[in-house]
Tab-separated table of C-alpha atoms in Angstrom:
chain	number	residue	atom	x	y	z
A	184	MET	CA	-11.065	0.317	-35.427
A	185	GLY	CA	-10.789	-2.778	-37.617
A	186	MET	CA	-11.456	-6.270	-36.368
A	187	GLY	CA	-8.530	-7.552	-34.346
A	188	THR	CA	-6.370	-4.437	-34.734
A	189	GLY	CA	-5.252	-1.664	-32.384
A	190	ILE	CA	-4.978	-1.699	-28.604
A	191	GLY	CA	-7.477	-2.748	-25.971
A	192	PHE	CA	-7.358	-1.642	-22.348
A	193	ILE	CA	-9.306	-3.277	-19.520
A	194	GLY	CA	-9.279	-1.863	-15.974
A	195	LEU	CA	-9.776	1.879	-15.436
A	196	GLY	CA	-9.043	2.230	-11.737
A	197	VAL	CA	-6.741	4.658	-9.928
A	198	MET	CA	-3.807	3.672	-12.139
A	199	GLY	CA	-5.571	2.262	-15.170
A	200	ARG	CA	-7.573	5.314	-16.163
A	201	PRO	CA	-4.646	7.775	-16.421
A	202	MET	CA	-2.600	5.104	-18.195
A	203	ALA	CA	-5.368	4.456	-20.715
A	204	LEU	CA	-5.816	8.194	-21.282
A	205	ARG	CA	-2.197	8.399	-22.383
A	206	LEU	CA	-2.862	5.668	-24.945
A	207	ALA	CA	-6.029	7.328	-26.267
A	208	ARG	CA	-4.079	8.971	-29.097
A	209	GLU	CA	-3.839	5.451	-30.589
A	210	PRO	CA	-6.859	3.492	-31.889
A	211	LEU	CA	-8.053	2.305	-28.492
A	212	VAL	CA	-11.002	0.286	-27.207
A	213	VAL	CA	-11.607	0.122	-23.461
A	214	TRP	CA	-13.820	-1.571	-20.927
A	215	ASN	CA	-14.325	-1.230	-17.200
A	216	ARG	CA	-16.657	-3.055	-14.850
A	217	THR	CA	-17.986	0.326	-13.622
A	218	PRO	CA	-19.108	1.993	-16.882
A	219	ALA	CA	-18.886	5.570	-15.585
A	220	ARG	CA	-15.111	5.260	-15.280
A	221	ALA	CA	-14.875	4.850	-19.045
A	222	GLU	CA	-16.508	8.192	-19.839
A	223	PRO	CA	-13.265	10.253	-19.741
A	224	LEU	CA	-11.823	7.764	-22.232
A	225	ARG	CA	-14.824	8.168	-24.521
A	226	ALA	CA	-14.379	11.944	-24.333
A	227	ALA	CA	-10.696	11.496	-25.258
A	228	GLY	CA	-11.626	9.562	-28.395
A	229	ALA	CA	-11.437	5.945	-27.259
A	230	GLU	CA	-14.194	3.494	-28.088
A	231	VAL	CA	-15.996	1.936	-25.128
A	232	ALA	CA	-16.789	-1.769	-25.475
A	233	SER	CA	-19.833	-3.521	-24.060
A	234	GLY	CA	-17.686	-6.160	-22.367
A	235	PRO	CA	-14.283	-7.879	-22.306
A	236	ALA	CA	-15.150	-10.203	-25.197
A	237	GLU	CA	-15.681	-7.207	-27.485
A	238	VAL	CA	-12.304	-5.756	-26.508
A	239	PHE	CA	-10.577	-8.982	-27.527
A	240	ARG	CA	-12.534	-9.163	-30.787
A	241	ARG	CA	-11.520	-5.653	-31.764
A	242	ALA	CA	-7.942	-5.391	-30.487
A	243	ARG	CA	-4.810	-7.333	-31.384
A	244	THR	CA	-3.039	-6.339	-28.143
A	245	VAL	CA	-5.007	-6.136	-24.888
A	246	VAL	CA	-3.607	-4.444	-21.779
A	247	LEU	CA	-4.948	-5.607	-18.416
A	248	MET	CA	-4.602	-3.271	-15.427
A	249	LEU	CA	-6.725	-5.142	-12.920
A	250	ALA	CA	-6.847	-5.388	-9.156
A	251	ASP	CA	-6.268	-9.085	-8.605
A	252	GLU	CA	-6.007	-12.553	-10.067
A	253	GLU	CA	-9.748	-13.196	-9.902
A	254	ALA	CA	-10.439	-10.106	-12.004
A	255	VAL	CA	-7.848	-11.153	-14.597
A	256	ASP	CA	-9.322	-14.652	-14.858
A	257	ALA	CA	-12.825	-13.204	-15.219
A	258	VAL	CA	-12.042	-10.885	-18.150
A	259	LEU	CA	-10.083	-13.630	-19.901
A	260	ALA	CA	-12.853	-16.194	-19.267
A	261	ARG	CA	-10.043	-18.419	-18.018
A	262	GLY	CA	-11.196	-21.895	-17.107
A	263	THR	CA	-14.059	-21.781	-19.619
A	264	ARG	CA	-14.389	-22.796	-23.257
A	265	GLU	CA	-14.340	-19.092	-24.192
A	266	PHE	CA	-10.756	-18.605	-23.021
A	267	ALA	CA	-8.892	-20.103	-25.981
A	268	PRO	CA	-10.784	-18.266	-28.756
A	269	ARG	CA	-10.571	-15.052	-26.745
A	270	VAL	CA	-6.774	-15.001	-26.452
A	271	ALA	CA	-5.757	-16.850	-29.626
A	272	ASP	CA	-3.703	-14.628	-31.949
A	273	ARG	CA	-3.771	-11.875	-29.323
A	274	THR	CA	-1.055	-10.447	-27.089
A	275	VAL	CA	-2.121	-10.245	-23.450
A	276	VAL	CA	-0.185	-7.572	-21.538
A	277	HIS	CA	-0.521	-8.087	-17.792
A	278	MET	CA	0.315	-4.787	-16.042
A	279	GLY	CA	-1.278	-5.409	-12.654
A	280	THR	CA	0.459	-6.838	-9.599
A	281	THR	CA	-0.256	-10.488	-8.891
A	282	SER	CA	1.766	-13.363	-7.515
A	283	PRO	CA	4.664	-14.476	-9.724
A	284	GLY	CA	3.403	-18.064	-9.642
A	285	TYR	CA	0.010	-16.994	-10.964
A	286	SER	CA	1.643	-15.063	-13.802
A	287	ARG	CA	3.810	-18.009	-14.797
A	288	ALA	CA	0.763	-20.291	-14.977
A	289	LEU	CA	-1.221	-17.690	-16.910
A	290	GLU	CA	1.561	-17.348	-19.476
A	291	ALA	CA	1.517	-21.119	-20.013
A	292	ASP	CA	-2.264	-21.098	-20.543
A	293	VAL	CA	-2.196	-18.142	-22.956
A	294	ARG	CA	0.582	-19.656	-25.030
A	295	ALA	CA	-1.134	-23.052	-25.112
A	296	ALA	CA	-4.230	-21.295	-26.487
A	297	GLY	CA	-2.236	-19.692	-29.303
A	298	GLY	CA	-1.722	-16.271	-27.757
A	299	ARG	CA	1.282	-14.283	-26.591
A	300	TYR	CA	1.863	-13.015	-23.075
A	301	VAL	CA	3.926	-10.165	-21.670
A	302	GLU	CA	4.332	-9.130	-18.039
A	303	ALA	CA	4.562	-5.353	-17.737
A	304	PRO	CA	4.151	-4.196	-14.124
A	305	VAL	CA	5.015	-0.583	-13.405
A	306	SER	CA	6.733	1.385	-10.677
A	307	GLY	CA	4.935	4.613	-9.860
A	308	SER	CA	1.592	5.865	-8.597
A	309	ARG	CA	-1.281	7.950	-9.987
A	310	VAL	CA	0.611	11.210	-10.603
A	311	PRO	CA	3.497	9.579	-12.530
A	312	ALA	CA	0.854	7.640	-14.479
A	313	GLU	CA	-0.839	10.915	-15.433
A	314	ARG	CA	2.493	12.372	-16.551
A	315	GLY	CA	3.755	9.318	-18.430
A	316	ARG	CA	6.596	8.951	-15.937
A	317	LEU	CA	6.170	5.329	-14.927
A	318	VAL	CA	8.991	2.799	-14.986
A	319	THR	CA	7.809	-0.309	-16.820
A	320	MET	CA	9.349	-3.729	-16.278
A	321	LEU	CA	8.897	-6.219	-19.113
A	322	ALA	CA	9.180	-9.998	-19.203
A	323	GLY	CA	8.185	-12.646	-21.696
A	324	ASP	CA	9.038	-13.978	-25.126
A	325	PRO	CA	11.605	-11.550	-26.605
A	326	ALA	CA	9.631	-11.041	-29.826
A	327	ALA	CA	6.433	-10.244	-27.919
A	328	VAL	CA	8.312	-7.897	-25.577
A	329	ALA	CA	9.857	-6.108	-28.571
A	330	ASP	CA	6.390	-5.573	-30.068
A	331	VAL	CA	4.823	-4.357	-26.820
A	332	ARG	CA	7.594	-2.023	-25.732
A	333	PRO	CA	6.859	0.812	-28.219
A	334	LEU	CA	3.111	0.553	-27.569
A	335	LEU	CA	3.715	1.358	-23.893
A	336	ARG	CA	6.101	4.245	-24.556
A	337	PRO	CA	3.457	6.932	-23.816
A	338	LEU	CA	3.161	5.549	-20.272
A	339	SER	CA	6.811	5.300	-19.336
A	340	HIS	CA	9.905	7.410	-19.154
A	341	GLU	CA	11.940	4.248	-18.632
A	342	THR	CA	11.465	0.584	-19.534
A	343	ARG	CA	13.577	-2.339	-18.408
A	344	GLU	CA	13.580	-5.837	-19.861
A	345	CYS	CA	13.778	-8.427	-17.098
A	346	GLY	CA	13.986	-11.686	-19.023
A	347	ALA	CA	11.518	-14.535	-18.703
A	348	VAL	CA	8.194	-14.511	-16.853
A	349	PRO	CA	7.843	-13.956	-13.874
A	350	ASN	CA	11.002	-11.855	-13.515
A	351	ALA	CA	9.212	-8.562	-14.148
A	352	LEU	CA	6.807	-9.229	-11.273
A	353	LEU	CA	9.659	-10.344	-9.040
A	354	MET	CA	11.405	-7.072	-9.854
A	355	LYS	CA	8.197	-5.151	-9.084
A	356	LEU	CA	7.845	-6.894	-5.710
A	357	SER	CA	11.461	-6.036	-4.873
A	358	VAL	CA	10.814	-2.370	-5.698
A	359	ASN	CA	7.580	-2.444	-3.705
A	360	LEU	CA	9.389	-3.749	-0.641
A	361	PHE	CA	11.585	-0.649	-0.679
A	362	LEU	CA	8.656	1.692	-1.346
A	363	ILE	CA	6.477	0.263	1.421
A	364	THR	CA	9.157	0.354	4.097
A	365	MET	CA	10.338	3.819	2.983
A	366	VAL	CA	6.895	5.424	3.179
A	367	THR	CA	6.161	3.658	6.474
A	368	GLY	CA	9.421	5.070	7.838
A	369	LEU	CA	8.533	8.540	6.598
A	370	ALA	CA	5.121	8.398	8.296
A	371	GLU	CA	6.752	7.220	11.525
A	372	ALA	CA	9.302	10.052	11.398
A	373	PHE	CA	6.495	12.565	10.759
A	374	HIS	CA	4.520	11.152	13.698
A	375	PHE	CA	7.592	11.292	15.938
A	376	ALA	CA	8.264	14.919	14.986
A	377	ALA	CA	4.629	15.843	15.616
A	378	ARG	CA	4.661	14.247	19.065
A	379	GLN	CA	7.773	16.249	19.946
A	380	GLY	CA	5.924	19.466	19.127
A	381	LEU	CA	8.200	20.332	16.220
A	382	ASP	CA	7.274	22.658	13.373
A	383	LEU	CA	6.237	20.106	10.746
A	384	GLU	CA	6.725	22.483	7.827
A	385	LEU	CA	10.295	22.945	9.043
A	386	PHE	CA	10.655	19.173	9.382
A	387	GLY	CA	9.582	18.825	5.753
A	388	SER	CA	12.035	21.462	4.557
A	389	VAL	CA	14.937	19.843	6.441
A	390	LEU	CA	14.043	16.469	4.947
A	391	ASP	CA	13.806	17.927	1.438
A	392	ALA	CA	17.194	19.610	1.786
A	393	GLY	CA	18.942	16.463	2.962
A	394	PRO	CA	20.373	13.355	1.318
A	395	MET	CA	17.270	11.209	1.974
A	396	ALA	CA	15.046	13.410	-0.177
A	397	SER	CA	13.424	11.794	-3.216
A	398	ASP	CA	10.434	12.317	-5.476
A	399	VAL	CA	8.486	9.936	-3.231
A	400	SER	CA	9.481	11.663	0.009
A	401	ARG	CA	8.610	15.094	-1.401
A	402	VAL	CA	5.175	14.015	-2.624
A	403	LYS	CA	4.303	12.046	0.494
A	404	THR	CA	5.613	14.719	2.881
A	405	ALA	CA	3.477	17.330	1.131
A	406	LYS	CA	0.436	15.067	1.525
A	407	LEU	CA	1.198	14.496	5.209
A	408	LEU	CA	1.557	18.225	5.821
A	409	ALA	CA	-1.687	18.995	3.993
A	410	GLY	CA	-3.609	16.114	5.574
A	411	ASP	CA	-4.356	15.013	2.007
A	412	ASP	CA	-5.150	11.317	1.949
A	413	ALA	CA	-6.572	11.172	-1.606
A	414	ALA	CA	-5.262	7.910	-2.994
A	415	GLN	CA	-2.262	7.812	-5.273
A	416	ALA	CA	-1.515	4.312	-4.008
A	417	ALA	CA	-4.349	3.147	-1.745
A	418	ALA	CA	-3.581	1.542	1.611
A	419	LEU	CA	-5.626	-1.544	0.718
A	420	ASP	CA	-3.574	-2.039	-2.460
A	421	VAL	CA	-0.367	-1.563	-0.490
A	422	LEU	CA	-1.514	-4.228	1.962
A	423	LYS	CA	-2.133	-6.594	-0.965
A	424	ASN	CA	1.313	-5.868	-2.396
A	425	ASN	CA	2.863	-6.324	1.041
A	426	ARG	CA	1.201	-9.731	1.288
A	427	LEU	CA	2.495	-10.766	-2.140
A	428	VAL	CA	6.069	-9.852	-1.191
A	429	ALA	CA	5.756	-11.590	2.173
A	430	GLU	CA	4.394	-14.775	0.604
A	431	ARG	CA	7.234	-14.896	-1.899
A	432	ALA	CA	9.778	-14.195	0.829
A	433	ARG	CA	8.436	-16.987	3.039
A	434	ALA	CA	8.466	-19.433	0.127
A	435	ALA	CA	12.107	-18.530	-0.581
A	436	GLY	CA	13.171	-18.499	3.083
A	437	VAL	CA	14.062	-14.798	2.954
A	438	ALA	CA	13.884	-12.699	6.141
A	439	THR	CA	11.908	-9.431	5.759
A	440	PRO	CA	11.625	-7.895	9.254
A	441	LEU	CA	10.957	-4.323	8.053
A	442	LEU	CA	8.330	-5.496	5.595
A	443	ASP	CA	6.684	-7.596	8.309
A	444	ALA	CA	6.393	-4.575	10.603
A	445	SER	CA	4.902	-2.547	7.742
A	446	HIS	CA	2.518	-5.405	6.955
A	447	ALA	CA	1.090	-5.278	10.470
A	448	LEU	CA	0.714	-1.488	10.328
A	449	PHE	CA	-1.083	-1.502	6.975
A	450	ALA	CA	-3.404	-4.256	8.193
A	451	GLU	CA	-4.249	-2.006	11.151
A	452	THR	CA	-4.719	0.971	8.802
A	453	VAL	CA	-7.261	-0.946	6.745
A	454	ALA	CA	-8.987	-2.268	9.874
A	455	LEU	CA	-9.352	1.335	11.070
A	456	GLY	CA	-11.324	2.121	7.902
A	457	HIS	CA	-8.620	3.814	5.806
A	458	GLY	CA	-8.209	1.208	3.076
A	459	GLY	CA	-9.286	3.617	0.333
A	460	ALA	CA	-6.954	6.385	1.495
A	461	ASP	CA	-3.424	6.963	0.256
A	462	MET	CA	-0.693	4.840	1.786
A	463	ILE	CA	0.302	7.782	4.008
A	464	ALA	CA	-2.767	6.794	6.037
A	465	VAL	CA	-0.450	4.294	7.747
A	466	LEU	CA	0.036	7.331	9.996
A	467	ARG	CA	-3.400	6.516	11.477
A	468	ALA	CA	-2.171	3.133	12.662
A	469	LEU	CA	0.842	4.765	14.276
A	470	GLU	CA	-1.397	7.332	15.970
A	471	ALA	CA	-3.679	4.566	17.218
A	472	ARG	CA	-0.741	2.646	18.675
A	473	THR	CA	0.508	5.805	20.388
A	474	ALA	CA	-2.952	6.511	21.789
A	475	GLY	CA	-3.072	2.944	23.099
A	476	ALA	CA	0.344	3.330	24.697
A	477	ASP	CA	-0.717	6.652	26.258
A	478	HIS	CA	-3.836	4.998	27.657
A	479	ALA	CA	-1.851	2.069	29.033
A	480	SER	CA	0.693	4.412	30.614
A	481	SER	CA	-2.061	6.526	32.185
A	482	ALA	CA	-3.775	3.430	33.542
A	483	ALA	CA	-0.510	2.129	34.977
A	484	GLN	CA	0.194	5.450	36.680
A	485	LYS	CA	-3.316	5.492	38.140
A	486	CYS	CA	-2.843	1.942	39.407
A	487	ARG	CA	0.479	2.860	41.052
A	488	ARG	CA	-1.088	5.909	42.742
A	489	THR	CA	-3.963	3.799	44.038
A	490	SER	CA	-1.686	1.066	45.391
A	491	SER	CA	0.537	3.593	47.172
A	492	ARG	CA	-2.309	4.943	49.253
């Protein structure tokens, strides 16, 4: 790969690694904080950099798929004298989920340093990422968006241009609100059916045959039935996304009662030790609440029996 050409990719987590693997047919240089996660990329033909600075030296466009704002700032060396030379004449493609306000400020800093900036959050989890079936939302300078869009084609079966930054992240948060409340509702319905003694395979087949069925419901129902909590979208990440939506809603004075209920349940899920599990692990919080209610009911009945003697 020539100096300052090709694509760089930083962040090879649950979503980042399958996304980067789909870009490995291009000249690609990658880096991840945990080096072992880069080995499948090396095997696929990508070059593995020694650090973020090398990625920016060797790639004209650098994709960031990172967990949070602190991680983004760290790889960009933001707030240090290294930031401007690192991003100058580069296009920074921010694909992670952060607050819209952070993204707007980051765009201003990148542009002031002589770089270009594109928001490109995605809708979809690990399996769609593996299959190149993500939906990518783009925002930023129209010329930069036009250049980035074909580079991301191997990741996405659909792309949508959302206008100026931070509209792509606002769109992503709106989609996430629906996803979070939908999967929470599915887990609650599954828990309800289980507590009624119903055949859960039959429950799944009825759901799949009905008008509420979707790709998400089919995948998540299958995981619930199998007891498979391997992360496609981890509960801890869902809690973070829930918080981002809630913060934006509070700032805008928007009521989000369903999201708020889900927020509490995912916080309980993480507190119970299931943060690394798939978001269907919200079922554990529901089970814990039911167990608490059963205990309280049993204690109340015991108290009534004692007082009646």
